[in-house]
Coordinates of C-alpha atoms and ligand atoms in Angstrom, one line a residue:
X1 CA 0.3 0.1 0.0
X2 CA 1.4 3.5 -1.5
X3 CA 1.2 5.6 1.7
X4 CA 3.2 8.8 0.8
X5 CA 1.9 9.7 -1.9
X6 CA 3.7 11.7 -4.2
X7 CA 2.8 15.5 -3.3
X8 CA 2.9 18.2 -6.3
X9 CA 2.4 22.0 -5.0
X10 CA 0.2 22.9 -7.4
X11 CA -2.4 20.2 -7.1
X12 CA -1.7 18.6 -3.9
X13 CA -1.4 14.6 -3.6
X14 CA -3.0 12.3 -5.7
X15 CA -6.3 10.8 -5.7
X16 CA -5.7 8.0 -3.1
X17 CA -7.7 5.4 -1.2
X18 CA -7.1 7.0 2.8
X19 CA -9.4 3.8 4.3
X20 CA -6.3 1.7 5.3
X21 CA -3.9 3.9 6.8
X22 CA -5.1 3.0 9.9
X23 CA -6.3 -0.3 10.3
X24 CA -7.9 -0.6 13.6
X25 CA -8.7 2.7 15.8
X26 CA -8.2 2.4 19.8
X27 CA -11.6 3.4 21.3
X28 CA -12.1 6.5 23.5
X29 CA -11.5 4.5 26.0
X30 CA -8.3 3.0 24.9
X31 CA -6.8 6.6 24.2
X32 CA -7.6 7.8 28.1
X33 CA -6.7 5.0 29.3
X34 CA -3.2 5.1 28.6
X35 CA -3.1 8.9 28.7
X36 CA -3.8 8.3 32.7
X37 CA -1.1 5.2 32.7
X38 CA 0.8 8.1 31.5
X39 CA -0.3 10.5 33.3
X40 CA 0.6 8.5 36.7
X41 CA 4.0 9.3 36.4
X42 CA 3.3 13.3 35.8
X43 CA 1.8 13.2 38.5
X44 CA 4.4 13.9 40.8
X45 CA 4.4 17.8 42.3
X46 CA 5.0 19.6 39.3
X47 CA 8.5 22.2 40.3
X48 CA 7.7 25.7 41.1
X49 CA 6.9 27.4 38.1
X50 CA 9.1 30.8 36.7
X51 CA 8.1 33.2 34.9
X52 CA 9.7 32.1 31.8
X53 CA 8.0 29.1 31.9
X54 CA 5.2 30.2 29.8
X55 CA 3.6 29.1 26.3
X56 CA 3.6 29.9 23.8
X57 CA 6.8 32.4 25.2
X58 CA 6.4 35.8 26.0
X59 CA 8.1 38.2 23.8
X60 CA 9.7 39.9 27.4
X61 CA 9.8 37.6 30.7
X62 CA 12.2 39.9 33.5
X63 CA 11.9 37.3 36.9
X64 CA 12.1 39.6 40.3
X65 CA 12.4 36.2 42.9
X66 CA 11.5 38.6 45.7
X67 CA 7.9 40.1 44.8
X68 CA 6.2 36.5 44.3
X69 CA 2.4 37.0 44.9
X70 CA 0.4 34.9 46.9
X71 CA -3.0 35.2 46.4
X72 CA -5.2 35.4 49.4
X73 CA -8.4 33.6 49.8
X74 CA -10.4 36.7 50.5
X75 CA -9.3 37.9 47.2
X76 CA -10.7 40.7 45.0
X77 CA -10.9 41.2 41.1
X78 CA -10.9 45.1 40.3
X79 CA -11.7 45.8 36.6
X80 CA -12.2 49.3 34.3
X81 CA -15.7 49.5 34.0
X82 CA -15.4 48.4 30.5
X83 CA -18.0 45.4 29.2
X84 CA -15.5 43.5 27.2
X85 CA -13.2 44.0 30.1
X86 CA -15.8 42.9 32.8
X87 CA -16.2 40.0 31.0
X88 CA -12.8 38.6 30.6
X89 CA -12.5 39.5 34.5
X90 CA -15.1 37.2 35.0
X91 CA -13.7 34.6 32.9
X92 CA -10.4 35.2 35.0
X93 CA -13.0 34.9 38.3
X94 CA -14.3 31.1 36.2
X95 CA -10.8 29.9 35.8
X96 CA -10.0 30.4 39.4
X97 CA -13.0 29.6 41.4
X98 CA -12.9 25.9 41.9
X99 CA -9.8 24.9 41.8
X100 CA -9.3 27.5 44.6
X101 CA -12.4 27.6 46.4
X102 CA -12.4 31.3 46.5
X103 CA -15.5 33.5 46.1
X104 CA -13.3 35.6 44.4
X105 CA -15.9 38.6 43.4
X106 CA -15.3 40.7 40.5
X107 CA -15.5 44.5 41.4
X108 CA -15.2 47.7 39.2
X109 CA -12.1 49.4 39.4
X110 CA -14.0 52.9 40.2
X111 CA -15.7 51.8 42.9
X112 CA -15.1 53.7 46.6
X113 CA -13.9 50.1 48.1
X114 CA -10.1 49.4 47.6
X115 CA -9.5 47.5 45.3
X116 CA -8.2 43.6 45.4
X117 CA -5.0 42.3 44.6
X118 CA -6.0 41.1 40.9
X119 CA -6.2 44.3 38.5
X120 CA -7.1 44.3 34.8
X121 CA -6.8 47.6 33.5
X122 CA -7.0 48.9 29.8
X123 CA -4.6 51.3 29.4
X124 CA -6.9 53.8 27.6
X125 CA -4.4 54.6 24.7
X126 CA -5.5 53.5 21.3
X127 CA -2.3 51.6 19.5
X128 CA -3.9 49.8 17.5
X129 CA -2.7 48.8 14.3
X130 CA -4.7 47.1 10.9
X131 CA -4.3 43.7 12.9
X132 CA -3.9 42.3 9.3
X133 CA -0.7 44.3 9.0
X134 CA 1.7 43.5 11.9
X135 CA 3.7 44.6 15.0
X136 CA 2.4 48.7 16.2
X137 CA 4.9 50.2 17.5
X138 CA 8.2 49.1 19.8
X139 CA 6.6 49.8 23.1
X140 CA 2.9 49.8 22.2
X141 CA 1.1 46.8 23.4
X142 CA -1.2 46.6 20.3
X143 CA -4.4 44.8 19.3
X144 CA -3.5 41.3 21.3
X145 CA -0.4 42.1 24.0
X146 CA -0.5 42.5 27.0
X147 CA 1.5 43.9 30.3
X148 CA 1.1 41.4 33.2
X149 CA 3.1 42.8 36.7
X150 CA 3.4 40.4 39.3
X151 CA 4.4 42.0 43.1
X152 CA 4.5 40.7 46.0
X153 CA 1.0 43.1 46.5
X154 CA -1.1 42.5 43.4
X155 CA -0.6 41.5 40.1
X156 CA -2.0 43.7 37.8
X157 CA -2.8 43.0 34.2
X158 CA -3.1 45.7 31.2
X159 CA -3.5 45.5 27.6
X160 CA -5.4 47.9 25.2
X161 CA -7.9 46.0 24.4
X162 CA -10.1 43.2 26.0
X163 CA -8.3 40.5 24.0
X164 CA -4.7 41.6 25.7
X165 CA -6.1 41.7 28.8
X166 CA -7.7 37.5 27.7
X167 CA -3.8 36.6 26.5
X168 CA -2.9 38.3 29.7
X169 CA -5.2 36.0 31.9
X170 CA -4.2 33.1 30.0
X171 CA -0.4 33.8 30.8
X172 CA -1.6 34.2 34.5
X173 CA -3.4 30.8 34.8
X174 CA -0.1 28.9 33.6
X175 CA 2.2 31.1 36.4
X176 CA -0.5 29.5 38.8
X177 CA 1.1 25.9 39.9
X178 CA -0.9 23.4 38.1
X179 CA -3.6 22.8 40.4
X180 CA -5.5 25.2 39.1
X181 CA -6.3 22.9 36.9
X182 CA -8.8 21.0 39.1
X183 CA -12.2 21.1 38.6
X184 CA -12.6 20.9 42.4
X185 CA -11.3 22.6 45.3
X186 CA -7.6 21.6 47.0
X187 CA -5.3 22.7 49.1
X188 CA -2.5 24.7 47.7
X189 CA 0.0 27.8 48.2
X190 CA -1.3 29.7 45.2
X191 CA 2.1 31.8 43.9
X192 CA 2.7 33.5 41.3
X193 CA 6.4 33.7 40.3
X194 CA 7.5 37.8 40.7
X195 CA 8.3 39.9 38.1
X196 CA 6.6 41.5 34.7
X197 CA 6.4 40.4 31.4
X198 CA 5.0 42.3 28.5
X199 CA 4.0 40.5 25.7
X200 CA 2.0 39.9 22.5
X201 CA 2.2 38.4 19.5
X202 CA 4.2 37.3 15.9
X203 CA 1.4 36.8 13.9
X204 CA -2.5 38.3 14.0
X205 CA -3.9 34.8 12.5
X206 CA -2.9 32.1 14.6
X207 CA -5.4 29.1 14.5
X208 CA -6.7 25.1 14.2
X209 CA -8.8 24.2 12.5
X210 CA -11.2 21.0 12.8
X211 CA -13.1 18.5 10.4
X212 CA -16.6 18.1 11.5
X213 CA -17.4 16.5 8.0
X214 CA -15.8 12.9 8.1
X215 CA -16.6 12.6 11.4
X216 CA -18.9 15.4 13.3
X217 CA -18.6 16.5 16.3
X218 CA -21.5 17.6 18.6
X219 CA -21.6 21.3 20.0
X220 CA -19.3 21.0 23.2
X221 CA -17.2 18.8 21.8
X222 CA -16.6 22.0 19.2
X223 CA -16.1 24.1 22.9
X224 CA -13.5 22.1 24.0
X225 CA -11.6 22.5 21.6
X226 CA -12.1 26.7 21.9
X227 CA -10.9 26.2 25.3
X228 CA -7.9 24.8 24.1
X229 CA -7.0 27.1 21.3
X230 CA -7.6 30.0 23.7
X231 CA -5.3 28.3 26.8
X232 CA -2.9 29.2 24.3
X233 CA -3.7 32.0 22.6
X234 CA -4.6 31.1 19.3
X235 CA -7.1 33.5 18.0
X236 CA -8.9 31.5 14.8
X237 CA -10.7 27.9 14.3
X238 CA -11.2 27.2 11.0
X239 CA -14.3 24.8 11.1
X240 CA -14.5 22.7 7.8
X241 CA -18.3 22.2 7.4
X242 CA -18.3 20.7 4.4
X243 CA -16.9 17.2 3.2
X244 CA -18.2 14.5 0.7
X245 CA -18.3 12.6 3.8
X246 CA -21.4 15.5 5.4
X247 CA -22.7 18.8 5.6
X248 CA -22.5 20.1 8.3
X249 CA -24.9 23.3 8.5
X250 CA -27.9 24.0 8.2
X251 CA -28.8 26.4 5.4
X252 CA -32.8 27.6 5.4
X253 CA -32.9 27.6 1.6
X254 CA -31.2 24.2 1.0
X255 CA -32.7 22.5 3.8
X256 CA -31.9 19.0 2.3
X257 CA -27.9 19.7 2.2
X258 CA -28.3 19.2 6.5
X259 CA -31.1 16.4 7.1
X260 CA -30.1 14.7 3.9
X261 CA -26.5 15.8 3.5
X262 CA -25.4 16.1 7.0
X263 CA -26.7 12.4 8.1
X264 CA -23.5 10.5 6.4
X265 CA -20.0 10.2 8.2
X266 CA -16.4 8.7 7.5
X267 CA -17.1 4.5 8.3
X268 CA -21.3 4.6 8.2
X269 CA -21.7 6.4 12.0
X270 CA -25.3 8.9 11.7
X271 CA -23.2 12.2 11.2
X272 CA -24.9 15.0 12.5
X273 CA -25.3 18.6 11.5
X274 CA -25.0 22.1 13.8
X275 CA -28.5 24.2 13.5
X276 CA -28.3 28.0 13.3
X277 CA -28.6 27.6 16.8
X278 CA -25.8 25.4 17.5
X279 CA -23.4 27.4 15.5
X280 CA -24.1 30.6 16.8
X281 CA -23.4 29.2 20.2
X282 CA -20.4 27.8 18.7
X283 CA -19.6 31.4 18.1
X284 CA -20.5 33.4 21.0
X285 CA -18.6 30.2 22.9
X286 CA -15.6 31.5 20.9
X287 CA -16.2 35.2 20.8
X288 CA -16.3 35.0 24.3
X289 CA -12.8 33.2 24.6
X290 CA -11.4 36.4 22.0
X291 CA -10.9 33.5 19.2
X292 CA -12.7 34.0 15.6
X293 CA -14.6 30.8 13.8
X294 CA -13.5 30.8 9.7
X295 CA -16.2 28.7 8.8
X296 CA -15.3 26.5 5.1
X297 CA -17.6 26.0 2.4
X298 CA -15.3 23.4 0.3
X299 CA -16.7 24.5 -3.0
X300 CA -16.0 23.3 -6.2
X301 CA -15.0 19.6 -4.9
X302 CA -15.3 17.5 -1.7
X303 CA -19.4 18.2 -2.5
X304 CA -20.4 14.2 -2.7
X305 CA -22.8 14.9 0.4
X306 CA -24.2 18.1 -0.7
X307 CA -25.0 16.2 -4.4
X308 CA -26.2 13.5 -2.6
X309 CA -29.4 16.3 -0.9
X310 CA -29.4 18.1 -4.7
X311 CA -28.5 16.5 -7.4
X312 CA -29.6 18.9 -9.8
X313 CA -26.1 20.1 -8.5
X314 CA -24.3 16.7 -10.1
X315 CA -22.8 17.0 -13.9
X316 CA -25.4 15.0 -15.0
X317 CA -27.7 15.4 -12.3
X318 CA -27.8 12.1 -11.3
X319 CA -27.8 11.8 -7.7
X320 CA -24.1 9.6 -6.5
X321 CA -24.4 7.8 -3.1
X322 CA -23.7 8.8 -0.8
X323 CA -20.1 8.2 0.3
X324 CA -18.7 6.5 3.8
X325 CA -14.6 6.0 2.2
X326 CA -11.7 8.2 2.2
X327 CA -11.1 8.5 -0.7
X328 CA -10.7 12.5 -2.4
X329 CA -11.4 13.9 -5.5
X330 CA -14.1 12.2 -7.2
X331 CA -16.7 14.7 -6.7
X332 CA -17.5 18.3 -7.8
X333 CA -20.3 20.8 -8.4
X334 CA -21.4 21.5 -12.0
X335 CA -19.8 24.7 -12.9
X336 CA -22.0 25.1 -16.5
X337 CA -25.2 25.3 -14.4
X338 CA -26.2 28.3 -13.5
X339 CA -28.3 26.4 -10.6
X340 CA -24.5 25.8 -8.8
X341 CA -23.9 30.3 -8.4
X342 CA -27.2 30.1 -7.3
X343 CA -26.3 27.6 -5.0
X344 CA -23.2 28.9 -3.9
X345 CA -24.7 32.0 -3.6
X346 CA -27.5 31.3 -1.1
X347 CA -24.9 28.9 1.2
X348 CA -22.5 31.6 1.0
X349 CA -24.5 34.2 2.4
X350 CA -26.5 32.5 5.2
X351 CA -23.3 31.5 6.5
X352 CA -22.0 35.2 6.1
X353 CA -25.2 36.2 7.8
X354 CA -24.0 33.7 10.9
X355 CA -20.4 34.7 11.5
X356 CA -19.4 37.6 12.9
X357 CA -16.0 37.4 11.9
X358 CA -14.6 39.2 8.4
X359 CA -13.2 35.7 7.4
X360 CA -15.3 32.9 4.7
X361 CA -13.1 30.0 4.0
X362 CA -14.0 28.6 0.1
X363 CA -11.9 25.7 0.2
X364 CA -11.1 25.2 -3.4
X365 CA -8.5 21.5 -2.7
X366 CA -8.8 18.6 -4.8
X367 CA -11.2 19.2 -7.3
X368 CA -9.4 16.8 -9.6
X369 CA -12.2 16.0 -12.4
X370 CA -12.3 20.1 -13.2
X371 CA -10.2 21.1 -15.8
X372 CA -8.0 23.8 -14.6
X373 CA -9.8 26.9 -17.1
X374 CA -13.3 25.5 -15.9
X375 CA -11.8 25.5 -12.3
X376 CA -10.2 29.4 -12.3
X377 CA -13.7 30.6 -14.0
X378 CA -15.5 28.8 -10.8
X379 CA -13.2 29.9 -8.2
X380 CA -13.6 33.5 -9.3
X381 CA -16.8 33.9 -9.3
X382 CA -17.4 32.0 -6.1
X383 CA -14.6 34.7 -4.6
X384 CA -16.8 37.2 -5.8
X385 CA -19.8 36.1 -4.2
X386 CA -17.8 35.7 -1.0
X387 CA -17.1 39.7 -1.4
X388 CA -21.1 40.7 -2.0
X389 CA -21.4 39.0 1.6
X390 CA -19.1 41.5 2.6
X391 CA -16.7 38.9 4.2
X392 CA -12.8 38.1 2.7
X393 CA -12.4 35.0 1.0
X394 CA -9.7 32.4 2.3
X395 CA -9.4 29.0 0.3
X396 CA -6.8 26.3 0.0
X397 CA -3.8 27.6 -2.0
X398 CA -5.0 25.8 -4.8
X399 CA -6.8 28.9 -5.7
X400 CA -3.7 30.8 -6.2
X401 CA -4.4 30.8 -10.4
X402 CA -7.5 31.8 -9.9
X403 CA -7.3 36.5 -10.2
X404 CA -6.8 38.3 -7.0
X405 CA -9.7 39.6 -4.7
X406 CA -9.4 42.1 -2.5
X407 CA -7.3 40.8 0.3
X408 CA -7.7 37.5 -0.3
X409 CA -5.9 34.7 1.8
X410 CA -4.2 31.9 0.9
X411 CA -3.7 28.5 3.3
X412 CA -0.8 26.9 1.9
X413 CA -0.9 23.2 3.0
X414 CA 2.1 22.2 0.7
X415 CA 5.1 19.5 1.6
X416 CA 7.7 21.7 0.4
X417 CA 8.7 24.5 0.8
X418 CA 8.6 25.4 -3.7
X419 CA 5.3 26.6 -5.1
X420 CA 5.8 29.5 -7.7
X421 CA 2.1 29.7 -7.9
X422 CA 1.3 30.5 -4.3
X423 CA 4.1 32.7 -4.6
X424 CA 3.0 34.0 -7.9
X425 CA -0.5 34.8 -6.0
X426 CA 1.5 36.5 -3.3
X427 CA 3.1 38.8 -6.0
X428 CA -0.5 39.9 -7.1
X429 CA -1.7 40.6 -3.2
X430 CA -2.9 38.0 -1.5
X431 CA -1.7 37.0 2.1
X432 CA -0.5 33.4 3.1
X433 CA -2.0 30.7 6.0
X434 CA 0.9 28.8 6.6
X435 CA 0.2 24.9 7.1
X436 CA 2.7 23.1 6.0
X437 CA 1.2 18.8 5.8
X438 CA 4.4 17.9 6.9
X439 CA 4.6 20.8 9.8
X440 CA 1.4 20.7 11.2
X441 CA -1.3 18.6 9.7
X442 CA -2.3 17.2 12.8
X443 CA -4.0 14.1 11.5
X444 CA -0.7 13.0 10.9
X445 CA 0.7 9.8 13.2
X446 CA 3.4 11.0 15.8
X447 CA 5.4 7.8 15.5
X448 CA 4.5 4.6 13.2
X449 CA 3.0 2.7 16.5
X450 CA 0.5 5.9 16.5
X451 CA -3.0 4.3 16.7
X452 CA -4.3 6.9 14.9
X453 CA -3.5 9.4 11.8
X454 CA -2.1 9.2 8.3
X455 CA 1.5 9.4 7.0
X456 CA 1.3 10.8 3.8
X457 CA 3.2 13.7 4.6
X458 CA 5.3 12.2 7.0
X459 CA 5.0 11.4 10.7
X460 CA 5.2 14.7 13.0
X461 CA 5.9 14.7 16.2
X462 CA 6.7 17.8 18.3
X463 CA 9.5 18.5 17.6
X464 CA 9.4 18.4 13.7
X465 CA 6.0 20.5 14.3
X466 CA 8.2 23.1 16.4
X467 CA 11.4 23.8 14.1
X468 CA 10.1 25.5 11.4
X469 CA 10.3 29.1 10.9
X470 CA 7.1 30.7 8.7
X471 CA 8.3 33.9 8.3
X472 CA 10.9 32.2 6.3
X473 CA 8.7 28.9 5.0
X474 CA 8.4 29.7 1.3
X475 CA 10.6 30.4 -1.1
X476 CA 9.9 33.8 -3.1
X477 CA 7.3 34.5 0.0
X478 CA 8.2 38.2 2.1
X479 CA 7.7 37.5 5.7
X480 CA 5.2 40.6 5.7
X481 CA 2.7 38.2 3.4
X482 CA 2.6 36.1 5.9
X483 CA -1.0 36.3 7.9
X484 CA -0.1 33.7 10.3
X485 CA -0.2 29.8 10.9
X486 CA -3.3 27.1 11.0
X487 CA -2.7 23.4 12.7
X488 CA -5.2 22.2 10.5
X489 CA -6.7 18.5 12.4
X490 CA -8.5 16.1 9.4
X491 CA -10.3 13.6 10.8
X492 CA -10.9 10.6 9.1
X493 CA -9.4 8.8 11.3
X494 CA -10.2 10.8 14.5
X495 CA -13.9 10.4 16.2
X496 CA -14.0 11.3 19.5
X497 CA -13.2 14.2 21.4
X498 CA -10.1 12.3 23.8
X499 CA -8.7 11.1 20.1
X500 CA -8.7 14.8 19.4
X501 CA -7.3 15.7 22.1
X502 CA -4.7 13.1 21.7
X503 CA -3.5 14.1 18.0
X504 CA -3.9 18.1 19.6
X505 CA -1.9 17.8 22.3
X506 CA 1.0 18.6 22.7
X507 CA 1.7 19.4 19.1
X508 CA -1.1 22.6 19.1
X509 CA 1.6 24.2 21.6
X510 CA 4.7 24.1 18.8
X511 CA 1.7 25.9 16.4
X512 CA 0.9 28.2 18.7
X513 CA 4.1 29.2 20.1
X514 CA 5.3 29.7 15.8
X515 CA 2.2 32.0 15.6
X516 CA 2.8 34.1 18.6
X517 CA 6.3 34.5 20.0
X518 CA 9.0 36.6 18.3
X519 CA 11.9 34.1 16.8
X520 CA 14.3 35.5 18.8
X521 CA 12.9 33.1 21.5
X522 CA 12.7 29.8 19.1
X523 CA 14.8 27.5 20.8
X524 CA 14.0 23.0 20.7
X525 CA 16.0 22.8 23.7
X526 CA 13.9 25.8 25.7
X527 CA 10.6 24.9 24.2
X528 CA 10.2 20.9 25.2
X529 CA 11.1 22.1 29.0
X530 CA 8.3 24.3 29.0
X531 CA 6.2 22.3 27.3
X532 CA 7.0 19.5 30.1
X533 CA 6.2 21.5 32.7
X534 CA 2.3 21.3 30.7
X535 CA 1.3 17.3 30.9
X536 CA 0.7 17.6 34.8
X537 CA -1.9 20.5 33.7
X538 CA -3.3 19.0 30.9
X539 CA -4.0 15.7 33.1
X540 CA -5.3 17.8 36.1
X541 CA -7.7 19.7 33.5
X542 CA -8.8 15.5 31.8
X543 CA -7.3 16.4 28.6
X544 CA -6.0 13.5 27.0
X545 CA -2.9 13.5 25.1
X546 CA 0.4 11.8 23.7
X547 CA 3.0 11.4 26.2
X548 CA 5.8 12.6 23.4
X549 CA 9.2 10.3 24.1
X550 CA 10.6 14.3 23.2
X551 CA 9.7 15.9 25.8
X552 CA 11.0 15.5 29.2
X553 CA 7.2 15.3 31.3
X554 CA 8.8 15.1 35.2
X555 CA 8.5 12.6 37.1
X556 CA 8.2 11.6 41.1
X557 CA 11.6 10.4 41.3
X558 CA 13.3 12.8 39.0
X559 CA 14.0 10.8 36.3
X560 CA 12.8 11.5 33.0
X561 CA 9.4 9.6 32.0
X562 CA 10.1 9.6 28.5
X563 CA 12.0 6.3 29.1
X564 CA 9.5 4.2 30.2
X565 CA 7.1 6.1 27.2
X566 CA 7.1 3.5 25.2
X567 CA 5.3 0.5 26.7
X568 CA 2.7 3.1 27.4
X569 CA 1.3 3.6 23.9
X570 CA -2.2 2.1 23.4
X571 CA -2.2 -1.5 22.5
X572 CA -3.2 -2.4 19.8
X573 CA -4.2 -6.0 20.5
X574 CA -6.3 -5.5 24.5
X575 CA -8.9 -3.7 22.9
X576 CA -12.1 -3.7 24.6
X577 CA -14.6 -2.9 21.0
X578 CA -13.5 -1.6 17.9
X579 CA -14.8 1.4 17.1
X580 CA -15.7 0.8 13.7
Ligands
TNX1 C1 -5.9 16.9 2.4 S1 -5.4 18.9 2.8 C2 -6.9 17.2 2.0 C3 -7.9 16.7 2.9 C4 -7.5 15.6 4.0 C5 -6.1 15.9 4.1 C6 -6.0 13.9 4.9 C7 -6.5 19.0 1.9 C8 -6.6 21.4 1.5 N1 -7.2 18.5 1.7 O1 -9.6 15.9 2.3 O2 -8.8 15.3 5.1 O3 -5.4 15.8 3.1 O4 -4.5 14.5 5.1

């Protein structure tokens, strides 16, 4: 079985059958058991957190060991009278209350009462820049930056925006002992290491993608994934909402998309779809965490589910059978029929209306059966339909040959850094999100024995995901054209939330750091040390993860867990029940 088909930078891999890549999937119970076993070793009392241990690495951290802060039981959170800042303060209180058991009331900073020792302050200086165009001046915190001051008397987070305060809160969370992740009250000295952090992101776009089409994931799972992104200062969740195996978003004007097209998934399960209310819930949860949802309607290929629901859109007008396998590249909307463009306009219009963020992702990948000229014509019309909704086009880099549309962003997923067509589209004005398949495709296996995942783009353990530079990755693309990075998780082999987490953790942190931290902080040896401290946090929070042998996870006896990891991988022969 060829598991590594040749990929061309222009078209991506050839159509291929990926069904047999993962011969047997572990059950969620197996993954959870494996993670728990590994966790046993990680539950050593973690060393005190140091100011520089944060992931992603801050731009500047200046420790002051004489200034450690201890959270008192009667602490009050003081915040400026701004509704968005207030929401961040409430979020901080919700994060800290379960483990501390402290009441942590939130009060208005302008109240006459003397303030408590946790303060969130909007600096009042408007130093924003266009988020898509780079950093503000040297001293400005900008759209997402923050400053954290920890003294013996107080912890103060200052930012120009609520988003900046929110990121500062995530830093504070990481500076507290790992027990802060406990869902129930624990006895602990809640010490925050003293000093100052001044921090802001390298890139405006830092994301992950969840494919809810190959396997459907209920709203609750998506909300939890958003929480995971927010922890590590990722600010975009790309939802791959449609594919051959399922259509996952209700569209009023074409109701059978969801009811018929949504009723299938890989492996023959029941599938599912999000109602408008479900989708709004996802968007709201994300917005509260300063995460922007990027909906993708994959066109003109990857549309078998839509064609099952509406055969009038199919070339030849014949309904194809529902598809539950994992091949790609066989389906497409009839580009010669005007009805197709009415369909595209209706769908994009409804999805845009439900989406507060600026982006609409058109897909565009692997339309292997559509001739190049026809494809280009289709994409140009679809791009114009996106513009008519007021949104900005995002699409896989196969969109490159089509004419430029104002602001358009291409998502590059190739596996070698030479792609003249994409570089040319950049010269014509496109910006790029980098998702190199051989670095940040989170559906790739970690190692040959990984229980789930693909390997067509290679094996990706943590170092491989971390050790590259988005700013110089693609030949002929200037650093300024890079809007950011995104790690896609395709779900042909991923069926449960535990499996999603197993593929995200710990690689998601590598991507978060590439997206946020200045290049000057890039250092594998230091990163793996900082990463190690997060294992106990995930164990406490009940997050399933891959205990990578590349990371020196802490252990009780002071030795590194890594030496014992191989025995802790899920045992494929010890199945309870196969997932399929
Ligand atoms: C390629 S990446 C695809 C997806 C698959 C993925 C599996 C891209 C734009 N298309 O349809 O799910 O490979 O790794």
